[in-house]
XYZ file of C-alpha atoms in Angstrom:
310
model
C 6.589 91.380 48.381
C 5.583 93.892 45.725
C 7.540 96.991 44.838
C 7.379 99.583 42.124
C 10.477 100.751 40.329
C 10.488 103.995 38.370
C 11.966 103.361 34.908
C 15.683 103.895 34.694
C 16.413 102.006 31.525
C 18.185 104.017 28.837
C 15.481 106.101 27.222
C 17.562 109.304 27.276
C 20.942 107.946 26.179
C 21.661 104.544 24.673
C 25.279 103.786 23.893
C 25.635 100.836 21.551
C 28.981 99.545 20.447
C 27.918 97.126 17.760
C 27.699 98.524 14.229
C 24.707 96.296 13.564
C 22.860 97.762 16.527
C 23.528 101.296 15.320
C 22.085 100.370 11.935
C 19.045 98.953 13.700
C 18.503 102.193 15.623
C 18.583 104.153 12.359
C 15.961 101.853 10.908
C 13.871 102.161 14.053
C 13.907 105.929 13.779
C 12.307 105.539 10.362
C 9.879 102.717 11.059
C 9.454 102.161 14.781
C 7.773 105.330 16.074
C 4.092 106.040 15.674
C 3.135 109.563 14.656
C 1.813 111.642 17.534
C -1.432 113.503 16.914
C -3.517 115.658 19.180
C -6.897 117.220 19.685
C -7.232 120.059 22.117
C -10.876 120.234 23.138
C -11.052 118.935 26.742
C -14.794 118.373 26.380
C -14.152 115.781 23.672
C -12.857 113.149 26.093
C -14.882 109.962 26.393
C -17.102 109.633 29.449
C -18.935 106.691 30.977
C -22.424 108.001 30.320
C -24.805 105.232 31.310
C -28.330 105.723 32.544
C -29.214 104.485 36.020
C -31.336 101.730 34.467
C -28.519 100.081 32.536
C -25.451 100.657 34.709
C -25.935 97.340 36.472
C -26.467 95.559 33.161
C -22.972 96.496 31.958
C -21.337 93.932 34.261
C -19.631 94.170 37.067
C -20.684 94.257 40.675
C -17.504 92.487 41.805
C -13.934 92.272 40.522
C -14.339 88.525 39.984
C -16.727 89.261 37.093
C -14.120 91.206 35.113
C -12.500 89.426 32.160
C -8.801 88.722 32.755
C -6.940 87.817 29.581
C -3.884 85.575 29.597
C -0.358 86.646 28.673
C 0.732 85.204 25.317
C 4.005 83.557 24.353
C 5.463 86.929 23.370
C 4.965 88.038 26.999
C 3.109 91.207 26.061
C -0.535 92.270 26.344
C -2.479 95.282 25.092
C -5.350 96.160 27.423
C -7.955 98.304 25.697
C -10.623 100.230 27.565
C -13.402 101.113 25.130
C -17.147 101.686 24.960
C -17.711 97.916 24.938
C -15.634 97.251 28.060
C -17.344 96.157 31.275
C -18.201 98.892 33.759
C -17.727 98.745 37.505
C -18.523 101.202 40.291
C -15.544 101.913 42.547
C -15.062 104.501 45.276
C -13.570 106.764 42.598
C -16.699 106.497 40.420
C -17.929 104.445 37.484
C -15.167 103.255 35.167
C -14.444 100.921 32.303
C -12.240 98.064 33.501
C -10.193 95.277 31.918
C -7.638 92.883 33.364
C -4.877 90.358 32.787
C -3.952 87.158 34.601
C -0.434 87.206 36.034
C 1.545 84.255 34.579
C 3.294 81.612 36.642
C 6.995 82.315 37.064
C 10.123 80.775 38.554
C 11.023 84.097 40.135
C 10.048 87.745 40.202
C 7.992 89.309 37.406
C 8.710 92.752 35.958
C 5.901 94.526 34.130
C 6.601 97.561 31.959
C 3.447 99.627 31.436
C 3.082 102.188 28.633
C 0.223 104.541 27.716
C 0.967 106.696 24.661
C -0.070 110.327 24.242
C -2.076 110.770 21.053
C -5.247 112.847 20.525
C -5.902 112.235 24.192
C -4.345 109.993 26.801
C -5.558 107.277 29.129
C -3.998 107.745 32.570
C -4.364 104.267 34.051
C -4.853 103.309 37.652
C -3.665 99.795 38.445
C -4.956 97.209 40.901
C -3.118 94.028 41.856
C -5.414 91.251 43.104
C -4.945 87.872 44.759
C -6.557 84.617 43.598
C -9.771 85.490 45.470
C -9.917 88.899 43.722
C -9.101 90.837 46.862
C -7.069 94.001 46.298
C -3.404 93.593 47.269
C -2.038 96.907 45.998
C -3.202 100.006 44.087
C -0.977 102.238 41.951
C -2.278 105.692 41.049
C -0.965 108.405 38.711
C 1.889 109.239 41.088
C 3.440 105.901 40.141
C 3.610 106.931 36.473
C 6.401 108.833 34.766
C 5.692 111.231 31.878
C 8.457 110.735 29.288
C 9.176 112.743 26.135
C 9.265 111.019 22.752
C 12.427 109.228 21.645
C 13.697 106.813 19.028
C 11.864 103.820 20.447
C 8.652 105.330 21.813
C 6.370 108.320 21.228
C 5.615 110.541 24.221
C 4.102 108.371 26.925
C 3.247 107.622 30.529
C 5.218 104.641 31.788
C 6.157 102.715 34.893
C 7.713 99.422 35.967
C 6.003 97.157 38.476
C 7.979 94.334 40.051
C 6.170 91.401 41.621
C 8.285 89.072 43.761
C 7.402 85.516 44.666
C 5.477 85.522 47.969
C 7.431 84.695 51.120
C 5.999 82.975 54.196
C 2.409 84.184 54.558
C 2.552 86.916 51.912
C -0.340 87.029 49.471
C 0.357 85.869 45.927
C -0.620 88.312 43.186
C -2.790 86.611 40.562
C -4.486 89.388 38.567
C -3.886 92.949 37.371
C -6.733 95.336 36.501
C -6.663 98.659 34.623
C -9.241 101.396 35.255
C -9.638 105.195 35.471
C -10.862 107.701 38.063
C -13.171 110.714 37.885
C -10.458 112.901 39.414
C -7.979 112.166 36.625
C -10.603 112.718 33.936
C -11.045 116.292 35.118
C -7.403 117.074 34.336
C -5.254 117.509 31.232
C -1.642 116.727 30.387
C 0.824 119.288 29.046
C 2.901 117.786 26.280
C 6.613 118.335 26.058
C 7.538 121.299 23.804
C 7.610 120.688 20.076
C 11.019 121.083 18.451
C 11.611 123.917 15.987
C 12.531 121.326 13.375
C 9.079 119.729 13.654
C 7.348 123.123 13.404
C 9.439 124.245 10.439
C 8.777 120.963 8.648
C 5.114 121.904 8.352
C 3.934 118.927 10.401
C 0.221 119.605 10.968
C 0.029 117.757 14.288
C 3.067 119.581 15.640
C 1.546 122.959 14.769
C -1.811 122.037 16.349
C -0.031 121.089 19.570
C 1.933 124.353 19.543
C -1.141 126.527 18.917
C -3.033 124.912 21.790
C -0.111 125.105 24.223
C 0.218 121.334 24.184
C -2.752 120.582 26.454
C -4.484 117.266 25.750
C -7.465 115.785 27.610
C -7.497 112.635 29.696
C -9.745 109.871 28.402
C -11.593 106.911 29.875
C -10.780 104.900 26.769
C -7.471 103.951 25.246
C -4.810 101.249 25.096
C -2.326 100.353 27.822
C 0.559 98.091 26.752
C 2.079 95.662 29.235
C 5.444 93.997 28.589
C 6.283 91.143 30.963
C 9.750 89.882 31.871
C 9.921 86.600 33.791
C 11.257 83.045 33.685
C 8.492 80.804 32.447
C 7.922 77.818 34.701
C 8.026 75.464 31.708
C 10.912 77.159 29.862
C 14.075 75.096 29.448
C 17.265 76.847 28.479
C 19.681 75.625 25.835
C 22.064 73.997 28.326
C 19.296 72.266 30.301
C 18.206 68.674 29.692
C 14.704 67.433 30.445
C 15.081 65.235 33.567
C 12.594 62.767 32.050
C 15.163 61.941 29.354
C 18.048 61.150 31.684
C 17.017 57.495 32.029
C 16.994 56.914 28.275
C 19.842 59.132 27.009
C 23.382 58.076 27.955
C 25.324 60.974 29.414
C 28.115 60.588 26.859
C 25.615 61.374 24.082
C 24.825 64.814 25.543
C 27.138 67.468 24.142
C 27.125 70.812 25.947
C 28.602 72.528 22.911
C 25.942 71.089 20.629
C 23.218 72.202 23.012
C 24.570 75.674 23.673
C 25.968 76.881 20.349
C 23.445 76.401 17.556
C 20.290 76.091 19.662
C 21.143 79.108 21.816
C 21.734 81.252 18.736
C 18.401 80.144 17.261
C 16.657 80.964 20.532
C 18.079 84.474 20.421
C 16.999 84.890 16.798
C 13.477 83.688 17.490
C 13.155 86.003 20.480
C 14.408 88.936 18.373
C 11.817 88.204 15.668
C 9.035 88.033 18.254
C 10.105 91.315 19.882
C 10.286 93.202 16.567
C 6.927 91.781 15.487
C 5.404 93.210 18.681
C 7.218 96.563 18.406
C 9.368 95.886 21.491
C 12.414 97.492 19.914
C 14.273 98.447 23.059
C 14.182 94.905 24.408
C 15.398 93.659 21.016
C 18.389 96.036 21.073
C 19.312 94.862 24.571
C 19.059 91.239 23.460
C 21.350 91.900 20.476
C 23.942 93.443 22.798
C 23.710 90.422 25.085
C 24.104 88.003 22.165
C 27.007 90.030 20.777
C 28.840 89.675 24.089
C 28.367 85.893 23.824
C 29.879 85.884 20.345
C 26.559 85.257 18.566
C 27.140 87.859 15.872
C 24.412 86.718 13.490
C 21.698 87.755 15.978
C 22.222 91.419 15.042
C 21.731 90.577 11.382
C 18.506 88.800 12.309
C 17.234 92.012 13.954
C 17.947 94.005 10.787
C 16.087 91.443 8.683
C 13.122 91.471 11.071
C 12.868 95.282 10.964
C 13.167 95.432 7.182
C 10.455 92.788 6.724
C 7.849 94.711 8.765
């Protein structure tokens, strides 16, 4: 079963009790947010402008010909549609298209999708496919939520997609593809109002947005970030022992405290470093809170070090 969940995680208000986390948020406000720029000419948006003679040469007559990249160890992927991307003809028109292979998981998979508003914005449509590249589900712009800028993210379009393990005869989702439609390219997005503080500061981008009433064009090119949350099939947690070792390691030699204390703390620290390196600040803050509740106080310090070293 597949369901979509509109984001409810704390983008508007984030209450953090740990002093270390509060220090991290201050640092994030200085280092973690990309500057938002804009360009107001709707005619400047990128278009798929291929002649009839070379449309077929740009790939793809079927979805099986699209390149589907794999999800890395950090469980995040940036999908970029650009002028070098393959082109496919769908019912909604010609479009650039790129994809990602859904990883194997012990349970359900949650995918957070983000498309940032900059000089223009890519409004993605999303297809979920089975292992034979047949379409299982399509998500259009109505599945996306337009969110104002905050500490962790610039202004963006975002959504959460949850993929459950198939039950009985349900089709297993194997691939995800990102594309655009002609209908969306004919529209623009109105940005959230610029604060007086930003205007008074003399910020050039803020003043350009204000003068043009905040309208930015939709583009066929851009970057869509996907952050995956799932239990890796091969992942073993700190308190788990490889069954292959049970025949050679006496049970009295296995110490739960030794497995769970030091190694668990190091796992948290490594995950924090990976998240900060990939600009996944909100997930890092949540992980610090979780570690703090387990008494792993040094994890918060690790987050501060990771932010300062970027």
